[in-house]
Tab-separated table of C-alpha atoms in Angstrom:
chain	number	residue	atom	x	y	z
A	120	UNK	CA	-10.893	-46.121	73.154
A	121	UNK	CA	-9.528	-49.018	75.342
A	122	UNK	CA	-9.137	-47.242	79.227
A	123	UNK	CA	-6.248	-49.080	81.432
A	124	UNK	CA	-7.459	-50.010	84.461
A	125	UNK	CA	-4.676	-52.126	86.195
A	126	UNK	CA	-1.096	-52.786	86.124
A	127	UNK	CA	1.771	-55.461	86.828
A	128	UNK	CA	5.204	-54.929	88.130
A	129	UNK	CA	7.789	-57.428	87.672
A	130	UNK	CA	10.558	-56.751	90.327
A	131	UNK	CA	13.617	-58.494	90.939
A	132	UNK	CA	13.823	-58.081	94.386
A	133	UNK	CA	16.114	-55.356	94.397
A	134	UNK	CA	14.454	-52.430	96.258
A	135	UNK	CA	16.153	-50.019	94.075
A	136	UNK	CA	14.346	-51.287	90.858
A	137	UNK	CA	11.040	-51.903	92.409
A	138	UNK	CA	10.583	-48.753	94.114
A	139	UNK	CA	11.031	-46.678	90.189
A	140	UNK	CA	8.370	-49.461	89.222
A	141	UNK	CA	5.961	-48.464	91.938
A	142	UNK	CA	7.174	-44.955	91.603
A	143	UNK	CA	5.798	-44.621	88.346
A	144	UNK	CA	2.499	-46.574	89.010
A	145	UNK	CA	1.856	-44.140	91.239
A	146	UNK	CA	2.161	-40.990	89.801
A	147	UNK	CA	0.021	-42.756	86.937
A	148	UNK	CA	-2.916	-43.316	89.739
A	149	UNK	CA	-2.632	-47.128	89.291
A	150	UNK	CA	-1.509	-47.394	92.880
A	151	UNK	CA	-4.529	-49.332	94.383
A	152	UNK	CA	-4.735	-51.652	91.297
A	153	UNK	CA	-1.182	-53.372	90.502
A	154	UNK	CA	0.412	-56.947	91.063
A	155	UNK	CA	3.895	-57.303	92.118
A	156	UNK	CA	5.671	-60.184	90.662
A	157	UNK	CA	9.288	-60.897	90.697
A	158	UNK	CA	12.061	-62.788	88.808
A	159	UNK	CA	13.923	-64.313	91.462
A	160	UNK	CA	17.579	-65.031	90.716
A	161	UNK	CA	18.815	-68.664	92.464
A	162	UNK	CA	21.413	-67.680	94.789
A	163	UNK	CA	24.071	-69.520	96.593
A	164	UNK	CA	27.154	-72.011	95.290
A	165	UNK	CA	27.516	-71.901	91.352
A	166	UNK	CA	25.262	-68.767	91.179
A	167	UNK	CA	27.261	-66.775	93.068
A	168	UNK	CA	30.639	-68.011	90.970
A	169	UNK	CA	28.752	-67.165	87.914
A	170	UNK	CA	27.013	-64.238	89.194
A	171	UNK	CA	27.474	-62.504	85.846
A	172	UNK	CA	25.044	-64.559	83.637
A	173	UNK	CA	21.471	-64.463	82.390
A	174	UNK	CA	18.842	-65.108	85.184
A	175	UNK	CA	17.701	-68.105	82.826
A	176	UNK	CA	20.721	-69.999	82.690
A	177	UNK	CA	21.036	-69.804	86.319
A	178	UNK	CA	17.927	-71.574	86.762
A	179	UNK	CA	18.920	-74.038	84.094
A	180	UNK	CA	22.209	-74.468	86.181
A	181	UNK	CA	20.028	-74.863	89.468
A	182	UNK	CA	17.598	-77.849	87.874
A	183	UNK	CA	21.271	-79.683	86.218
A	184	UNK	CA	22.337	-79.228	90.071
A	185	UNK	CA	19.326	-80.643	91.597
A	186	UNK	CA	19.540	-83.518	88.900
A	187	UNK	CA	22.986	-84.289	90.213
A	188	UNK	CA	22.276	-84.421	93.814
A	189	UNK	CA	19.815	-86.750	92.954
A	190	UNK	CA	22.045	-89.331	91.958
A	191	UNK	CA	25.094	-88.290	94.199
A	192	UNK	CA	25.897	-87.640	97.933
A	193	UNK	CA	28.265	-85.032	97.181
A	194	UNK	CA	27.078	-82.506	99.577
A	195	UNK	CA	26.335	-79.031	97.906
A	196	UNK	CA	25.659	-75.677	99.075
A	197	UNK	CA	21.974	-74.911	98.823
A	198	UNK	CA	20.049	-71.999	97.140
A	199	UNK	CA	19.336	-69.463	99.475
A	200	UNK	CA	14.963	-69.205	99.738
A	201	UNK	CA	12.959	-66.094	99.349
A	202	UNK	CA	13.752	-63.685	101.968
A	203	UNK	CA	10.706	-63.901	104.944
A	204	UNK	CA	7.968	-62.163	103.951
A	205	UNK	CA	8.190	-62.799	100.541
A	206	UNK	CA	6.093	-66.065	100.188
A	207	UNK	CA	3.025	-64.684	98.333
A	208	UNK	CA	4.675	-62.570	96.291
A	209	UNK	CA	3.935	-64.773	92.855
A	210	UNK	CA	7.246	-65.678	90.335
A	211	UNK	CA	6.528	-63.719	87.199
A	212	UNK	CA	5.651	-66.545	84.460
A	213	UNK	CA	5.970	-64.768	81.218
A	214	UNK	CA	3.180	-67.116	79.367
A	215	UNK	CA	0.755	-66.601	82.594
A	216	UNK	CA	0.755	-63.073	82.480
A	217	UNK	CA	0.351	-62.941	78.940
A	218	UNK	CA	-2.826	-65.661	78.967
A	219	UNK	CA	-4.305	-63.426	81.798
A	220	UNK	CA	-4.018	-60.674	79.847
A	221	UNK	CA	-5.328	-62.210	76.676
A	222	UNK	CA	-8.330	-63.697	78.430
A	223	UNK	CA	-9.109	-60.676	80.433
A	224	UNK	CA	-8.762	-58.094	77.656
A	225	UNK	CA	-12.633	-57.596	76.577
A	226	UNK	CA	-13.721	-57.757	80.411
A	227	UNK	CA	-10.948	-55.623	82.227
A	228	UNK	CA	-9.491	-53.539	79.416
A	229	UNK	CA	-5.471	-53.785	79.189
A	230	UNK	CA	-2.551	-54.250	80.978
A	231	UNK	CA	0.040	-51.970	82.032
A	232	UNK	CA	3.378	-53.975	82.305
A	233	UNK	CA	5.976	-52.511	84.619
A	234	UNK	CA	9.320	-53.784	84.858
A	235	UNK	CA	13.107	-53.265	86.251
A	236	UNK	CA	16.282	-54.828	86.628
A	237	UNK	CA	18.509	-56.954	83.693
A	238	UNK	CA	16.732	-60.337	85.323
A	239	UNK	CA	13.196	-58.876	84.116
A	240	UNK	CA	13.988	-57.754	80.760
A	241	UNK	CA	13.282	-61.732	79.276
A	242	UNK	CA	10.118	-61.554	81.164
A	243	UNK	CA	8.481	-58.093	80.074
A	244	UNK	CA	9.580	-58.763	76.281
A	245	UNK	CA	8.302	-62.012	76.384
A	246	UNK	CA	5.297	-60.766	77.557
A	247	UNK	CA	5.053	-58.287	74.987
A	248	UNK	CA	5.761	-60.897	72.669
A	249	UNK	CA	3.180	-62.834	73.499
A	250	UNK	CA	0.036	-60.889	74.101
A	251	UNK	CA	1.213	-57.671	71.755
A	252	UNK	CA	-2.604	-56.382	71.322
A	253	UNK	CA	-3.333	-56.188	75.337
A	254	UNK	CA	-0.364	-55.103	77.276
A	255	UNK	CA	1.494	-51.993	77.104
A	256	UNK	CA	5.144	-52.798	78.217
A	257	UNK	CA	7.452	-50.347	79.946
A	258	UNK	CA	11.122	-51.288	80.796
A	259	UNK	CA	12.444	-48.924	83.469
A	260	UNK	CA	16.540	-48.676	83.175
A	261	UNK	CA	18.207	-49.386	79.903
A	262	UNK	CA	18.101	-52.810	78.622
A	263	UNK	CA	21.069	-52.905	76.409
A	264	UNK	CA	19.855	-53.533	72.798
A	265	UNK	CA	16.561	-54.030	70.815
A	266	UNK	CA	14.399	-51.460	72.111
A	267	UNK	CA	11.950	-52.670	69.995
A	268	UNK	CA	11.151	-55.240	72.289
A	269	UNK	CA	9.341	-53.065	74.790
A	270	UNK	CA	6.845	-50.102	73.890
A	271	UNK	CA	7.925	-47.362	75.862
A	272	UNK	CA	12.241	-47.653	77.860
A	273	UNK	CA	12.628	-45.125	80.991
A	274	UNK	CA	15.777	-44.322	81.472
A	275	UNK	CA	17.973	-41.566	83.100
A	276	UNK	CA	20.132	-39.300	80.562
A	277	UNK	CA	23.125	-41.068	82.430
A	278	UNK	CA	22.883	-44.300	80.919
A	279	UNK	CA	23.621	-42.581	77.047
A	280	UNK	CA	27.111	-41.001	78.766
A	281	UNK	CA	28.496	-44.304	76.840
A	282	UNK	CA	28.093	-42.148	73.915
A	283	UNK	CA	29.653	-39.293	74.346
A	284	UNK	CA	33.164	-38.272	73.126
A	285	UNK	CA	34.384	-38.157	77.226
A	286	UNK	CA	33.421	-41.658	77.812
A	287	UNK	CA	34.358	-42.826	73.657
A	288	UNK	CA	38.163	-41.728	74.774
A	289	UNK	CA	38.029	-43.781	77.747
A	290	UNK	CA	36.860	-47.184	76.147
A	291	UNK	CA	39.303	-49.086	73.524
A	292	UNK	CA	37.354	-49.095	69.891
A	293	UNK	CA	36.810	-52.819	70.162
A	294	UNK	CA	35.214	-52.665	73.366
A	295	UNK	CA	32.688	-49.801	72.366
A	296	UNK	CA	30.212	-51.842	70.611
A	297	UNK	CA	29.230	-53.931	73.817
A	298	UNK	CA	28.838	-50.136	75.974
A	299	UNK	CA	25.482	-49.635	76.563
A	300	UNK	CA	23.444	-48.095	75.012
A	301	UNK	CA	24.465	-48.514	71.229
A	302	UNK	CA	22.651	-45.853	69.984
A	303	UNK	CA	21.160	-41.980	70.584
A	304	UNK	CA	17.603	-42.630	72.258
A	305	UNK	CA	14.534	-42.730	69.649
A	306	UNK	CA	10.803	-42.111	70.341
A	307	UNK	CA	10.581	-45.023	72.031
A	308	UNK	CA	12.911	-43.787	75.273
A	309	UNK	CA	11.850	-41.508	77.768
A	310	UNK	CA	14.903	-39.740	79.411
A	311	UNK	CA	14.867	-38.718	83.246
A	312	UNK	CA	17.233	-37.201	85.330
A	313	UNK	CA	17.603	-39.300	87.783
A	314	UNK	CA	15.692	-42.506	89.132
A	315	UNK	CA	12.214	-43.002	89.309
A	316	UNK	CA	11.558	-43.041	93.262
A	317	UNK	CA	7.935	-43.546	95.701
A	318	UNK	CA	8.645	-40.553	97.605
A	319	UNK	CA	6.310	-37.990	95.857
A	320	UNK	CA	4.082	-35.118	97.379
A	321	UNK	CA	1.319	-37.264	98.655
A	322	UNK	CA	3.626	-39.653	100.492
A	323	UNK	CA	5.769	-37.136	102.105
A	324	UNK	CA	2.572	-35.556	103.128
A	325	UNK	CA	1.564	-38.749	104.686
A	326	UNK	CA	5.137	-39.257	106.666
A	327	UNK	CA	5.021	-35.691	107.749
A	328	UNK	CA	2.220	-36.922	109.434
A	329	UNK	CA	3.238	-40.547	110.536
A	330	UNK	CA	7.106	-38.695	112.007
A	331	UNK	CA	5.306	-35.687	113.652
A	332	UNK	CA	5.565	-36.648	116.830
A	333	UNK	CA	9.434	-38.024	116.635
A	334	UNK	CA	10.852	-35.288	114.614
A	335	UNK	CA	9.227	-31.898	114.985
A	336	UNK	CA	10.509	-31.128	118.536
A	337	UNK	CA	14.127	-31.875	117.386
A	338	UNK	CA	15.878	-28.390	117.023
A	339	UNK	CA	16.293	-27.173	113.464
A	340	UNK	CA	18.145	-26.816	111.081
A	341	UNK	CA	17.724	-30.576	110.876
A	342	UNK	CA	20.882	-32.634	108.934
A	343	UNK	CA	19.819	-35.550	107.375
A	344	UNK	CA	22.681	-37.993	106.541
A	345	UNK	CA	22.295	-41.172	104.028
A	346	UNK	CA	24.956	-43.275	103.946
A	347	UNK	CA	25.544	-45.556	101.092
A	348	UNK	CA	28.090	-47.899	100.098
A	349	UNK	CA	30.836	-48.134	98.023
A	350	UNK	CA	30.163	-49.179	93.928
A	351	UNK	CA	32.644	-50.113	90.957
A	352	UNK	CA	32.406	-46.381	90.097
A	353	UNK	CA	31.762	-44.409	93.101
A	354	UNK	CA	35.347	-46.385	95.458
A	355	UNK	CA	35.549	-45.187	99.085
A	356	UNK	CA	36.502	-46.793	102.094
A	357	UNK	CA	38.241	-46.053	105.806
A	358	UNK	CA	40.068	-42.798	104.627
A	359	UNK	CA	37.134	-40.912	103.386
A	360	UNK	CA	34.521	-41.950	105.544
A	361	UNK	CA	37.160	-40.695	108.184
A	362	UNK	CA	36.971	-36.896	106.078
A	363	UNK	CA	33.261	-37.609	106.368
A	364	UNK	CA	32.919	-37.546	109.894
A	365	UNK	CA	35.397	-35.015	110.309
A	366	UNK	CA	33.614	-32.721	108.126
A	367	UNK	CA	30.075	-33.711	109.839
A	368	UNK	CA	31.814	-32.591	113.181
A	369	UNK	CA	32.882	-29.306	111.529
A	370	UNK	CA	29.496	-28.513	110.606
A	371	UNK	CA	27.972	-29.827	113.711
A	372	UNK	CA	27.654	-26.141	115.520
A	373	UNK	CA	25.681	-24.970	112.547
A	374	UNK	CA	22.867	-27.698	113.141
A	375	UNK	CA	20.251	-27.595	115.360
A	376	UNK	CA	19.954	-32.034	115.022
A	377	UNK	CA	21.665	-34.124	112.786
A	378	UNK	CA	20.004	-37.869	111.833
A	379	UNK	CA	22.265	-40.380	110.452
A	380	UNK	CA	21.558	-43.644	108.548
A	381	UNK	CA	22.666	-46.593	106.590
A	382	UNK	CA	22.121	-48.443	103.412
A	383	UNK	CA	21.507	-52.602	103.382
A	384	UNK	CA	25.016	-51.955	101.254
A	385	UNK	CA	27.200	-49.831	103.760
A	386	UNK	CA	30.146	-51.759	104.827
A	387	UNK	CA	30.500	-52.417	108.574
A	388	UNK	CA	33.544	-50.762	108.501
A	389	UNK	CA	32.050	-47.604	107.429
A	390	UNK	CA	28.697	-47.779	109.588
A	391	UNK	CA	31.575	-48.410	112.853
A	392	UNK	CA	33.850	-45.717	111.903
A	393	UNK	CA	30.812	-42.741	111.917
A	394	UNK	CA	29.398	-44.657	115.209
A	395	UNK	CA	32.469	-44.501	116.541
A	396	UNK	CA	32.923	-40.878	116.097
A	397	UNK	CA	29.279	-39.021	116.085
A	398	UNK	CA	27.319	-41.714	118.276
A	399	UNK	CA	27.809	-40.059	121.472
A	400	UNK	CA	27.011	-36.298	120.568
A	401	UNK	CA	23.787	-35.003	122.065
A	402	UNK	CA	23.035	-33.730	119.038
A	403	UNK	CA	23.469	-36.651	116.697
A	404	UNK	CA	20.703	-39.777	116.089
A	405	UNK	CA	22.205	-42.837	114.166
A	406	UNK	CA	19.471	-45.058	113.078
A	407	UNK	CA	20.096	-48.714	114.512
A	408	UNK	CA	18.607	-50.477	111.629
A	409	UNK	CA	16.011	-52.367	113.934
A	410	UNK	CA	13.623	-50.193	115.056
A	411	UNK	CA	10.562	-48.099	111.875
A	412	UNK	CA	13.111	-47.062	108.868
A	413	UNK	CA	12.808	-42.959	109.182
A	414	UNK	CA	13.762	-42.583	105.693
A	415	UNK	CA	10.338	-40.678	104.500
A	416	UNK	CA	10.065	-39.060	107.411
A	417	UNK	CA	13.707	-37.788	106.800
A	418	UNK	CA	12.804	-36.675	103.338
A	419	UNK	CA	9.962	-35.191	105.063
A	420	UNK	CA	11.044	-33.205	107.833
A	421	UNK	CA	14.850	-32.463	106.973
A	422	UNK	CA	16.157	-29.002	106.536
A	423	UNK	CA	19.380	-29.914	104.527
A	424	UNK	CA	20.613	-33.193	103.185
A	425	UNK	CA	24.202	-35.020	102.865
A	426	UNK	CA	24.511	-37.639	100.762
A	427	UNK	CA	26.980	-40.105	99.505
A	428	UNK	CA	27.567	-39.679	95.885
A	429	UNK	CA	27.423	-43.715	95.320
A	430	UNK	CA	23.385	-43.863	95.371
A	431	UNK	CA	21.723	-42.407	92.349
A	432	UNK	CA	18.190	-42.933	94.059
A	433	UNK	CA	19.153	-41.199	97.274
A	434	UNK	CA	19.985	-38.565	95.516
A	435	UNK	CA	17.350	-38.140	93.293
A	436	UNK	CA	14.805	-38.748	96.633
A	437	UNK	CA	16.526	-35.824	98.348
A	438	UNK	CA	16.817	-33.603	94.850
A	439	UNK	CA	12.891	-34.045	94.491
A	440	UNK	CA	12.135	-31.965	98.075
A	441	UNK	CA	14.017	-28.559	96.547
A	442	UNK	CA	15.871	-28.609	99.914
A	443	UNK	CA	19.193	-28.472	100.233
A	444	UNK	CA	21.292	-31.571	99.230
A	445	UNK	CA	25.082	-31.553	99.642
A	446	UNK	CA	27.093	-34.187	97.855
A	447	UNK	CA	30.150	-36.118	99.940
A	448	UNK	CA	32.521	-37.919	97.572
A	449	UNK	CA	31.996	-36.834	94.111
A	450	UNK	CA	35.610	-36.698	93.856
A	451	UNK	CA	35.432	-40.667	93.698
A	452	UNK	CA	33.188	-41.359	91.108
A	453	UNK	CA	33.768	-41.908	87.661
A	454	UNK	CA	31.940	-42.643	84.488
A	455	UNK	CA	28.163	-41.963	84.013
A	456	UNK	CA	27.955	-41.597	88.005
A	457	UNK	CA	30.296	-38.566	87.632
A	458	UNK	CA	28.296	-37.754	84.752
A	459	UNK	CA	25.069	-37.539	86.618
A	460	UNK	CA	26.438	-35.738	89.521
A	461	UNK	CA	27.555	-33.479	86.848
A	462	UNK	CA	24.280	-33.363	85.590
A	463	UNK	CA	22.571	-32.131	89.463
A	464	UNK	CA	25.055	-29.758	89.983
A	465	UNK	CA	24.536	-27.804	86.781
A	466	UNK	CA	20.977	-27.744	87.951
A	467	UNK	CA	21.814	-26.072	91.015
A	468	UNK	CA	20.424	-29.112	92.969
A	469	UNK	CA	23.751	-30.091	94.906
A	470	UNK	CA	26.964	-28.838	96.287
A	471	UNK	CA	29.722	-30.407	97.213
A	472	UNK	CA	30.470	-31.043	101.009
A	473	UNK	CA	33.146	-29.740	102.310
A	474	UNK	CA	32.671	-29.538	106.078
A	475	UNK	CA	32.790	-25.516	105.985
A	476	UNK	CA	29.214	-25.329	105.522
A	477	UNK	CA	26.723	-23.350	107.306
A	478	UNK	CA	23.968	-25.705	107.713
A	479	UNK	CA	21.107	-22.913	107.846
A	480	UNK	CA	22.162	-21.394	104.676
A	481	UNK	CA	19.516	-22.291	101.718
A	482	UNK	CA	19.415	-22.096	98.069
A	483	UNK	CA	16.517	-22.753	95.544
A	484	UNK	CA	16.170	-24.666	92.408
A	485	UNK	CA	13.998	-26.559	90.607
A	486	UNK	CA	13.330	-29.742	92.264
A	487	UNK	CA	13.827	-33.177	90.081
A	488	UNK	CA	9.846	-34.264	89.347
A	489	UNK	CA	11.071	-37.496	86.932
A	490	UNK	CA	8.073	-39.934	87.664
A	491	UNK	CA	5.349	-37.102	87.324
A	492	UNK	CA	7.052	-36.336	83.896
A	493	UNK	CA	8.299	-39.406	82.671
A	494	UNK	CA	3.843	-40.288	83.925
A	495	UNK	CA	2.963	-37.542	81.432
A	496	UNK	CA	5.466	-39.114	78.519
A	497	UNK	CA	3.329	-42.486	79.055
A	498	UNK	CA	-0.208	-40.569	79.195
A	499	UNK	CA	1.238	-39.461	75.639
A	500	UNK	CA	2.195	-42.973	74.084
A	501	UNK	CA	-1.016	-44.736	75.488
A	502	UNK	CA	-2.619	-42.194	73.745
A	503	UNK	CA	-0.945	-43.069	70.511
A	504	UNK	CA	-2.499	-46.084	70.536
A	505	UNK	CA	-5.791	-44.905	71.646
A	506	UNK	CA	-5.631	-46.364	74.787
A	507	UNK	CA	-5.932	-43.922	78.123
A	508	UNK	CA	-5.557	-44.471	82.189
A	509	UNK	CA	-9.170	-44.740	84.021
């Protein structure tokens, strides 16, 4: 029996997509021995006209564009480089990977390939492709078509909404074939709740620890508040983050604290407008953005949670602590974001905020566990094969 000893992740920079990568290599105990690699997407100019297509044909488009300049003066707008920080984190090379893994089969055992994102999906297939007998390949989020292509797709129950009679109605009959998915899962699709996330027992443990000292004297109950930003599905803007602080100043006399923060995709008008309003109560912290992110330490040492129903992973984060976790703007949302809202408060996991709340109240239910179970789900196909973890 062939043990797995290591693993890869191909990210595409996205922290969204990585994090459910890294989320499940942890709960598989492959924490201390993975790679991160990414797919990086050419931004800037053309690509962002053309956002829309294949990561391959962008970088097809970039070398014709380079070409050009070579022989013109035409002045261009230039790709924008890797963000800082980012300079030894390798490009994933489909046909490097796979020769590694080839090479080091008989020494190191196989490969566990972890990937996210529609920019990776060329990559982890290819690699699969390539080196079939010494990687195992997991694609986390649905990739569309040709499941085949992968061994094992993790995906929430959301993404198969397409599918139902609700969503059928609301998509003309020529249109339906190119909703994803196509088809009910099969074996080779692992359904979560929600998103695969980092923020399991043993690191909230460790940023109970790290916040101590910053948030245990705050008085209790504390609010936690994660802003988000506004999505294609989930539309909100001036109006309701106006109702949002409203409602947060309703509930303020219930609350002992109440810790605010932002997404990298809140609008500036929203972040200004709760500022604006809660920034000079005594009883109200608004992360700048600058200083240590308190995020874990948040998840950590919150009492009750409001979230923004745009963010599927703050959600499922805050769903995974069995705290409370109140819901602002579910109203908004539409498709298989409605659907998975739908989906958390049938589980008893969310309510919807209102403003009338009485911030001490709790409820219990069970708390969202996806990467520990879709781990066990991978356990089960490794074993399939006869392979196992170390």
């Amino acid at each position: 029996m062939q043990t797995v000893r290591r693993a890869i992740v191909i990210g595409n920079s996205f922290a969204g997509a990585e994090n459910q990568c890294i989320g499940l290599v942890r709960a598989l105990g492959l924490s201390q021995n993975y790679t991160l690699y990414r797919v990086t997407r050419p931004r800037g100019g053309i690509n962002e006209r053309f956002h829309w297509l294949p990561v391959t044909v962008h970088k097809r488009l970039e070398q014709v564009v380079k070409w050009i300049r070579g022989f013109s003066r035409i002045p261009g707008k230039k790709v924008a480089p890797l963000q800082d920080g980012e300079k030894d984190i390798l490009e994933a090379d489909a046909r490097q990977i796979a020769k590694v893994a080839r090479e080091t089969f008989e020494r190191d055992g196989p490969i566990l390939v972890v990937a996210s994102g529609r920019d990776t999906i060329p990559v982890s297939s290819s690699i699969k492709q390539l080196a079939p007998e010494n990687v195992f390949v997991i694609q986390i989020q649905h990739p569309r078509s040709r499941l085949h292509r992968f061994d094992l797709v993790i995906t929430p129950r959301h993404d198969y909404y397409p599918l139902t009679p609700e969503a059928q109605r609301q998509v003309p009959w020529f249109l339906r074939r190119w909703v994803t998915p196509r088809k009910p899962p099969d074996k080779h699709v692992v359904l979560t709740v929600g998103a695969i996330h980092q923020a399991d027992s043993i690191a909230l443990r460790s940023a109970a620890s790290s916040w101590h000292n910053e948030l245990v004297p705050l008085q209790k109950p504390l609010l936690v508040v994660s802003v988000g930003g506004p999505t294609s599905r989930c539309k909100y803007g001036a109006d309701l983050t106006n109702q949002l602080a409203a409602s947060l100043q309703n509930v303020l006399p219930t609350c002992g604290s109440l810790r605010l923060s932002f997404s990298r995709r809140t609008p500036k008008t929203v972040s200004d407008i709760l500022v604006g309003e809660l920034g000079k109560h005594p009883k109200v912290y608004i992360w700048n953005g600058e200083d240590p992110n308190p995020h874990m330490g948040h998840l950590a040492w919150g009492d009750a949670f409001v979230i923004t129903a745009d963010s599927v992973s703050m959600l499922s984060e805050a769903c995974s602590t069995g705290k409370p976790v109140y819901v602002f703007g579910t109203e908004l949302c539409t498709w298989k974001f409605a659907d998975f809202l739908k989906s958390l408060q049938n589980r008893g996991a969310v309510r919807p905020f209102t403003g009338k709340e009485n911030i001490a109240e709790s409820w219990n239910y069970s708390p969202l566990n996806d990467a520990k179970e879709a781990a066990d789900e991978v356990v089960k196909a490794l074993a399939e094969r006869r392979w196992r973890l170390q």
